Short mmCIF file of C-alpha atoms in Angstrom, two decimals:
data_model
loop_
_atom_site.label_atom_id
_atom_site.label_comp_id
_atom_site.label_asym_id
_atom_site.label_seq_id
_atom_site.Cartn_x
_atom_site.Cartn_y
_atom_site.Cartn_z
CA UNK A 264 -101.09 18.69 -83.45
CA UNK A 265 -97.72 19.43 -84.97
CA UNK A 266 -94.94 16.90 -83.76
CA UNK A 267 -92.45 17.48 -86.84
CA UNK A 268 -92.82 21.09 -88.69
CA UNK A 269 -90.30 20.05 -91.36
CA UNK A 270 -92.83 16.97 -92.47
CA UNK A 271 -95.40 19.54 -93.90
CA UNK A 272 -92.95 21.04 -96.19
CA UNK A 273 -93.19 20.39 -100.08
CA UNK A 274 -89.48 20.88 -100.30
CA UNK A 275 -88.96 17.89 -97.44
CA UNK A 276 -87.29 14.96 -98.67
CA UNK A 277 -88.65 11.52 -96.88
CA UNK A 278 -86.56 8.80 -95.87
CA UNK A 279 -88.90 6.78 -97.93
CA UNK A 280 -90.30 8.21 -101.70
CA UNK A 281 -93.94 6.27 -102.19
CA UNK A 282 -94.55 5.08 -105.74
CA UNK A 283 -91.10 6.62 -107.72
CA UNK A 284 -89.21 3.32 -107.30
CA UNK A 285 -89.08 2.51 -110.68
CA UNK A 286 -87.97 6.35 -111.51
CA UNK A 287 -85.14 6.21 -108.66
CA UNK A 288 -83.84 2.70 -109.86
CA UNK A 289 -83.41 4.47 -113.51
CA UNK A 290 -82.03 8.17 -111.84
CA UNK A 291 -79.81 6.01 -109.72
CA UNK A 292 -78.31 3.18 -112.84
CA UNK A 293 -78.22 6.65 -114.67
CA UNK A 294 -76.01 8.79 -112.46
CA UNK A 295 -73.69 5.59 -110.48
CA UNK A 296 -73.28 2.91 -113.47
CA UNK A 297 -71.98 -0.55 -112.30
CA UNK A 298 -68.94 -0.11 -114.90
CA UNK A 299 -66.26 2.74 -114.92
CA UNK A 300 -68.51 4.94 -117.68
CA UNK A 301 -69.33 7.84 -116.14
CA UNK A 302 -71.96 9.12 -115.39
CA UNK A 303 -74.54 10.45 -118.18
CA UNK A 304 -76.48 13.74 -117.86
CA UNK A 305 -80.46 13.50 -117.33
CA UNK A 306 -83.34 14.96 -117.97
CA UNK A 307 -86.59 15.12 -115.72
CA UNK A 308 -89.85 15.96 -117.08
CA UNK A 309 -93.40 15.63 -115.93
CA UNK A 310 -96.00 18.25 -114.34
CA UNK A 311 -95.76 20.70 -111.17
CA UNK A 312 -96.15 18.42 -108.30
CA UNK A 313 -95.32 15.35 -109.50
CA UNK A 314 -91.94 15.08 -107.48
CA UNK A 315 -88.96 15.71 -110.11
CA UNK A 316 -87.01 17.74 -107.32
CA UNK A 317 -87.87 15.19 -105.01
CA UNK A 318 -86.86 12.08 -106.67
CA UNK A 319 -83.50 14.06 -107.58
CA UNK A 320 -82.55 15.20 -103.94
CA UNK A 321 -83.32 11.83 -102.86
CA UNK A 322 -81.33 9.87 -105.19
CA UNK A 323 -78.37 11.64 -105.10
CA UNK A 324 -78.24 12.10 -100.83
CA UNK A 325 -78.85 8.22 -101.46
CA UNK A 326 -75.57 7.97 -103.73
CA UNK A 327 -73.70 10.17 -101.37
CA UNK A 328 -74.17 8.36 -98.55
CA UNK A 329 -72.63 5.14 -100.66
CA UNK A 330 -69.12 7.13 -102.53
CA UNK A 331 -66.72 9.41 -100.54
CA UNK A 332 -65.97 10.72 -104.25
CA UNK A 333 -69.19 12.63 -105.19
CA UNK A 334 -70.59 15.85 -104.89
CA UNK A 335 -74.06 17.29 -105.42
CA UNK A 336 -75.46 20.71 -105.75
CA UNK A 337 -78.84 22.42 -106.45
CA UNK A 338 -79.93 25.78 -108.02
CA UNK A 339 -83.32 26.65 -108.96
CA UNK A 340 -83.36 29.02 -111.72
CA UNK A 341 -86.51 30.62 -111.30
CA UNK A 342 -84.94 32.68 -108.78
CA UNK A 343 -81.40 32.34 -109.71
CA UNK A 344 -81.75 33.27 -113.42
CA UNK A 345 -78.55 35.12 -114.39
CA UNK A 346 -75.51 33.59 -115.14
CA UNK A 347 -72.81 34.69 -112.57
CA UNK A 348 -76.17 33.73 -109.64
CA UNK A 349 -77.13 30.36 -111.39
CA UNK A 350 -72.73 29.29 -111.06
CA UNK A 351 -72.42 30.97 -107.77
CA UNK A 352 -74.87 29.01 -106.25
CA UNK A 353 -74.14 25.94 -107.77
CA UNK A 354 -70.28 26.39 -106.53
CA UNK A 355 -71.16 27.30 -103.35
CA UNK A 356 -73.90 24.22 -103.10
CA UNK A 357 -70.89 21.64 -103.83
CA UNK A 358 -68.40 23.13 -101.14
CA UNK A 359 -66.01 24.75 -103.80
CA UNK A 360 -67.11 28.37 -103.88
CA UNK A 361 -67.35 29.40 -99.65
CA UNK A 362 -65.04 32.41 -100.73
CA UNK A 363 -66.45 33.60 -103.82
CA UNK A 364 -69.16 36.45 -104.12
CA UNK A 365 -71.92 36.65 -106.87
CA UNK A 366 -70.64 40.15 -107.54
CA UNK A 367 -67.48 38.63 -108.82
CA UNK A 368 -68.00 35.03 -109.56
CA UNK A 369 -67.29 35.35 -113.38
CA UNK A 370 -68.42 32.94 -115.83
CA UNK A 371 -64.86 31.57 -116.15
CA UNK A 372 -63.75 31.25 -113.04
CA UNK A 373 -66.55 29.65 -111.24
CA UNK A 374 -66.48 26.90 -114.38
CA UNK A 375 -62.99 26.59 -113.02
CA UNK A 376 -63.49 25.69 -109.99
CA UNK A 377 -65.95 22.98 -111.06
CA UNK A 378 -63.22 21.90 -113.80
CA UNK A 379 -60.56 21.61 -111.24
CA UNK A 380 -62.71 19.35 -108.48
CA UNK A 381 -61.30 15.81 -108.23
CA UNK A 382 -64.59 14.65 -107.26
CA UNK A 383 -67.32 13.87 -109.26
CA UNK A 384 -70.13 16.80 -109.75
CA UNK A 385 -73.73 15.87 -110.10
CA UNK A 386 -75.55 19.33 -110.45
CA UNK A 387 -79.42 19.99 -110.37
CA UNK A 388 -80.56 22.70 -112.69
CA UNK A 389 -84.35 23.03 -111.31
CA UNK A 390 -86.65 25.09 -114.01
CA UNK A 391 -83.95 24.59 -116.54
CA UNK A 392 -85.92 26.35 -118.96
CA UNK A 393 -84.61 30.23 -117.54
CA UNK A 394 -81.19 29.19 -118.12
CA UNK A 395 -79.52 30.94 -120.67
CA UNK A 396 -78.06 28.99 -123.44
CA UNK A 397 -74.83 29.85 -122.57
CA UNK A 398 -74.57 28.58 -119.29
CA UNK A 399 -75.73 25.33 -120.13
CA UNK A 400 -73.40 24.15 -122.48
CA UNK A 401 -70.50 25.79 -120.26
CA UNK A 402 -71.75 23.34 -117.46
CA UNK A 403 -72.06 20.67 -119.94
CA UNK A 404 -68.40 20.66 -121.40
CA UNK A 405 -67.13 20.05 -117.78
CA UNK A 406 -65.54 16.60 -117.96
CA UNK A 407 -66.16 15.65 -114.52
CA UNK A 408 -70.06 17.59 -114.06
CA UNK A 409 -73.14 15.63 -115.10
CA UNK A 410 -76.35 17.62 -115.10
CA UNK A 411 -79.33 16.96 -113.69
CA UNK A 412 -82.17 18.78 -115.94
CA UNK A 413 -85.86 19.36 -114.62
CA UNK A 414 -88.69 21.10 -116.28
CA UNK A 415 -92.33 20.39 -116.68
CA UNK A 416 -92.76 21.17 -120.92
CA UNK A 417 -90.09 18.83 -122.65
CA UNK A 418 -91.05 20.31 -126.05
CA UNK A 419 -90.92 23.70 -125.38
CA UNK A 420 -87.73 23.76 -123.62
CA UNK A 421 -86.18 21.89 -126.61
CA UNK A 422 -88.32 23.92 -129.39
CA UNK A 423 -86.75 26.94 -127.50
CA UNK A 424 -83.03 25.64 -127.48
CA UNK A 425 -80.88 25.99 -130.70
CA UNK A 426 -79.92 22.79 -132.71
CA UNK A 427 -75.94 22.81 -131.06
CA UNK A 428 -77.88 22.93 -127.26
CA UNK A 429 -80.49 20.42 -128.29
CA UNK A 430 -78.56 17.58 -129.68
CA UNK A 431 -76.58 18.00 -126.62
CA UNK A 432 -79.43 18.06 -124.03
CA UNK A 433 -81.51 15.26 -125.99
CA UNK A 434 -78.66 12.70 -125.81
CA UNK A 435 -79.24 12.68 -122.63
CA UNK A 436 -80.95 9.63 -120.09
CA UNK A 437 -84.79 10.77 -119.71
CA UNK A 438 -87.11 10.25 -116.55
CA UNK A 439 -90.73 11.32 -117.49
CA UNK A 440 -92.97 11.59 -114.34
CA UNK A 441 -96.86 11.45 -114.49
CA UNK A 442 -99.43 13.04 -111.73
CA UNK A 443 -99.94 10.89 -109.38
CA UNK A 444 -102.75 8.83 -109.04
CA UNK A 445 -105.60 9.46 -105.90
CA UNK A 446 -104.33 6.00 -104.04
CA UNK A 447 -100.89 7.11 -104.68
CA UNK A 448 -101.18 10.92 -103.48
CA UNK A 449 -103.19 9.59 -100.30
CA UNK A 450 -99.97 7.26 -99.41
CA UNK A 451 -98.02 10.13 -99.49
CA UNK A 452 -100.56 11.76 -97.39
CA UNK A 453 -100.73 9.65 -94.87
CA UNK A 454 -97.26 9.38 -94.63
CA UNK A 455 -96.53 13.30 -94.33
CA UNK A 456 -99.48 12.97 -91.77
CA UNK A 457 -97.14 9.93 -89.96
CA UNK A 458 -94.02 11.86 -90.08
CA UNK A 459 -95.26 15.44 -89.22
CA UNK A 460 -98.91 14.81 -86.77
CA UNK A 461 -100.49 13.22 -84.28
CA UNK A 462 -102.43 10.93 -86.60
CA UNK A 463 -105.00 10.20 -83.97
CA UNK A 464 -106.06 13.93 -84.18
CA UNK A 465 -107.07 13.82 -87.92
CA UNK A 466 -110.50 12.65 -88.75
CA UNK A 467 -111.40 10.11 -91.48
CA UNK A 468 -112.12 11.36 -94.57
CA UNK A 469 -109.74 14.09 -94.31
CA UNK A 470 -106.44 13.04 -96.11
CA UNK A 471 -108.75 11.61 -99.35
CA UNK A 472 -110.47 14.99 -99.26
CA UNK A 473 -107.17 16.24 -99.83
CA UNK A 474 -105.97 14.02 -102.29
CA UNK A 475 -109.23 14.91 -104.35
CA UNK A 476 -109.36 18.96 -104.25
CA UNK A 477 -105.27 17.88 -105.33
CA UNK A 478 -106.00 16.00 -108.15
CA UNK A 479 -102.27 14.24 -108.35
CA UNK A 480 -99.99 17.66 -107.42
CA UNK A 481 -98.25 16.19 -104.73
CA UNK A 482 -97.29 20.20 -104.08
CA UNK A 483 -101.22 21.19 -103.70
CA UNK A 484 -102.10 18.38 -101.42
CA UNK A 485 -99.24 19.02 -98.86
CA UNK A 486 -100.17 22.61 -98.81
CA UNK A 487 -103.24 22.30 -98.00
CA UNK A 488 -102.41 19.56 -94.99
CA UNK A 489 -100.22 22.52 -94.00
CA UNK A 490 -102.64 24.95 -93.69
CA UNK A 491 -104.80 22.48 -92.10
CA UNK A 492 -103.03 21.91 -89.61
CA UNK A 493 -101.75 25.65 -88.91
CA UNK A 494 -105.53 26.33 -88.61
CA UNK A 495 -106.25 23.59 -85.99
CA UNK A 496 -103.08 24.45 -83.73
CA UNK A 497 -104.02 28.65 -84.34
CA UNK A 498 -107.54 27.84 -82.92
CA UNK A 499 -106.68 25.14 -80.46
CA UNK A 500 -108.94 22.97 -81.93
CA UNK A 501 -109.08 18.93 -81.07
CA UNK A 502 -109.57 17.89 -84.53
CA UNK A 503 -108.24 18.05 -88.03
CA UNK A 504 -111.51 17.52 -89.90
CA UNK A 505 -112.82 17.81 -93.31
CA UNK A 506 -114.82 20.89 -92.54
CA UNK A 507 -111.39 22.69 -91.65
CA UNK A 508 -110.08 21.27 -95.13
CA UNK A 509 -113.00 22.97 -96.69
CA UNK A 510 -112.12 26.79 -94.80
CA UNK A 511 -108.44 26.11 -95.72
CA UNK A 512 -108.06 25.38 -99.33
CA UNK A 513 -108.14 29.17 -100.60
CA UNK A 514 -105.59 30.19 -98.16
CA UNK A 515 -103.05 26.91 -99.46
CA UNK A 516 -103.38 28.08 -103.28
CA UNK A 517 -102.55 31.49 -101.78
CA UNK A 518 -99.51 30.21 -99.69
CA UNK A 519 -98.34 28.16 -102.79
CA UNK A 520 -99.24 31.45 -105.16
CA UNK A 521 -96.82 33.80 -102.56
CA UNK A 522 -94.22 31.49 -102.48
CA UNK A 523 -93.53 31.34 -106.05
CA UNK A 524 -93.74 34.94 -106.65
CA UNK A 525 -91.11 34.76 -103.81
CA UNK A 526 -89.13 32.70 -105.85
CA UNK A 527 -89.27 34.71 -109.56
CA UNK A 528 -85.96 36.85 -109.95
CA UNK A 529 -86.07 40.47 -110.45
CA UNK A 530 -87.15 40.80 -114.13
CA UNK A 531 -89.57 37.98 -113.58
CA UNK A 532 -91.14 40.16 -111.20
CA UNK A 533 -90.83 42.84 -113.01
CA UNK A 534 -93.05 41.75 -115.70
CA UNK A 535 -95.52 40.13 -113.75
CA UNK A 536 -95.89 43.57 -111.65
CA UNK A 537 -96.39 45.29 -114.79
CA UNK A 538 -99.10 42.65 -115.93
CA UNK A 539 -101.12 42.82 -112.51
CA UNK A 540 -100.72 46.72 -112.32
CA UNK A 541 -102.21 47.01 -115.78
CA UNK A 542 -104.86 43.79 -115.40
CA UNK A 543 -105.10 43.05 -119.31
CA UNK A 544 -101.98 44.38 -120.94
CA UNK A 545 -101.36 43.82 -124.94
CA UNK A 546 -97.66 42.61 -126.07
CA UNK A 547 -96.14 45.54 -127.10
CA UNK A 548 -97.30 47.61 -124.69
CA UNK A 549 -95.69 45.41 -122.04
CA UNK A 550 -92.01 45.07 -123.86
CA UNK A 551 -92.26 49.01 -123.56
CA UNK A 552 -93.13 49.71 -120.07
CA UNK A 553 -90.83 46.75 -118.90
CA UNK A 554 -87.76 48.26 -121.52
CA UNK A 555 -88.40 51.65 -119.77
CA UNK A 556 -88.19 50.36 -116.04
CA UNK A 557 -86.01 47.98 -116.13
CA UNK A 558 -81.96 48.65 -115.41
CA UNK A 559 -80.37 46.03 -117.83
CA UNK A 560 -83.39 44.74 -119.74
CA UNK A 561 -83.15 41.39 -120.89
CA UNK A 562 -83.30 40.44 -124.65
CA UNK A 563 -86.83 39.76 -125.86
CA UNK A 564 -86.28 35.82 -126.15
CA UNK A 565 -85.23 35.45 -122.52
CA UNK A 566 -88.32 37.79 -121.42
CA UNK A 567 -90.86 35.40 -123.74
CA UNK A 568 -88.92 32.36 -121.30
CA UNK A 569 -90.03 34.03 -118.57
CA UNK A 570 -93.54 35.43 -119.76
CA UNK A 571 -93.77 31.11 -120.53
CA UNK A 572 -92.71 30.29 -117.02
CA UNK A 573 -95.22 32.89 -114.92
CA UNK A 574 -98.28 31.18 -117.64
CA UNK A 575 -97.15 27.75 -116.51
CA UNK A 576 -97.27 28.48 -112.92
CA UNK A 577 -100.71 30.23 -112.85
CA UNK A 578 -99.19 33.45 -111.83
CA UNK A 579 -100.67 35.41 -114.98
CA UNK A 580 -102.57 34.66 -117.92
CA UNK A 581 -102.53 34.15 -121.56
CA UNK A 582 -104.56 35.21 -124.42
CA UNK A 583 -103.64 35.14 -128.19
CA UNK A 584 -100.70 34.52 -130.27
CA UNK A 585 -97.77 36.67 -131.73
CA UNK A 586 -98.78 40.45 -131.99
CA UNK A 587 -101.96 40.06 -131.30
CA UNK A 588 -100.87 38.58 -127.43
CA UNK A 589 -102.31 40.08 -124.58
CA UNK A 590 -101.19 38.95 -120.52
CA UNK A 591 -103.89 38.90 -117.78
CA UNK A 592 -103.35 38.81 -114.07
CA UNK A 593 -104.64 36.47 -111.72
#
């Protein structure tokens, strides 16, 4: 049933990107201008699923296949949230950093290495939003480093930044993506079905089913061809149909559910172990217990970024404002 594994993966970046040509043409003007400017620094927006990582991965293995003078790197800071792991990984990514160890890549000297590259340095901050403040600017201020920014909530992310960050971040070129449409998320079906299965073996019906339960998250409807297709190859079955869809769909949201609690960083996980320990928890209460297990607690303010990040991804609930807030597991 399975002919190429790697096809089924969200994370997979196709030779071909289905209805995001407009959004590459801008990325791509954006980041390799026809005149000697350089580069500007972007900002990707749109909703979980609607292929911001994608369209960034793809445009930039696109403009290093064209210039011997670029480099790209990508960190995701959801998992990488701290300072010293967001630069470590982001010099190692771009081939500058092979010898350095997150233990001792300091601030300054991994910015250093980045400053003293004579190529140019395109770097992809995935779930911007968890990067400090700090870091940001830092990367910005590096003459020869343009940033590539991606997170779903463009006004929170700015509301959260202070006036010196934001004026920085919003002179930036934008890309806002939308959820893709049914036709649209079907092409990219069918092409992940192409690319990955024997197409012969999967019944008709099956890939619009998918594209429906999906409702335009690109991420959802690949899952859930994923598990599919695990569950026809587990059980030997001849047939890929919409029936195995149906017995399949609660174990995707799981898969997608595991692998972004996979992904959260230690005090992201932290907090959302407190919350699903507890079930309902109030606020204060949860400050408190996370201030008393913690090792090097982070401020309140980066703790609300991440109690705003585990809401967005459906990995714990919200109810109420300010004092009166209370966080519910799922």
């Amino acid at each position: 049933m399975i002919t190429d594994a790697r096809a089924l993966r969200h994370e997979y970046v196709p030779q071909d990107l289905h209805h995001r040509g407009g959004q590459i043409d801008h990325l791509s003007s954006v980041l390799a201008p026809s005149t000697v400017e350089l580069s500007e620094d972007v900002c990707l927006f749109g909703p979980s699923g609607a292929g911001k990582t994608t369209i960034a991965k793809y445009t930039l293995a696109q403009l290093e296949r064209e210039r011997l003078d670029i480099r790209w790197g990508y960190v995701n800071c959801m998992a990488d949230n701290t300072p010293a792991a967001v630069l470590h990984e982001l010099v190692r990514d771009v081939g500058l950093g092979a010898d350095l160890r997150p233990e001792g890549a300091a601030r300054s000297r991994a910015i250093q290495r980045l400053r003293n590259s004579d190529d140019r340095l395109f770097l992809v901050l995935d779930e911007v939003a968890l990067l400090d403040e700090e870091t940001l600017i830092a990367l910005w201020e590096v003459p020869n480093v343009s940033l590539i920014c991606i997170t779903i909530d463009e006004d929170e992310w700015f509301t959260a930044l202070s006036s010196q960050a934001k004026s920085r971040m919003q002179s930036a070129a934008t890309v806002r993506l939308h959820k893709y449409s049914h036709s649209e998320l079907v092409d990219i079906l069918d092409s992940r079905v192409v690319h990955g299965l024997v197409s012969a073996r999967v019944a008709d019906g099956v890939i619009e089913q998918i594209a429906d339960i999906a409702a335009g998250n690109a991420r959802e409807g690949i899952a859930i061809l994923r598990q599919a297709a695990m569950h026809v190859e587990e059980r030997e079955m001849q047939e890929l149909t919409t029936a195995v869809v149906d017995a399949v769909v609660e174990d995707a949201a799981a898969d997608i559910r595991e692998r972004r609690v996979r992904s959260l960083g230690t005090h992201q996980r932290l907090l959302l172990r407190i919350i699903e320990e507890a079930g309902s928890i109030d606020s204060g209460t949860l400050h408190a217990r996370y201030e008393a297990q913690a090792q090097s607690p982070k401020s309140k303010s980066t703790r609300r970024r991440y109690l705003r990040s585990l809401c967005r991804y459906e990995l714990i609930d919200r109810d109420g404002s300010t004092r009166g807030t209370r966080y519910i597991a799922v």
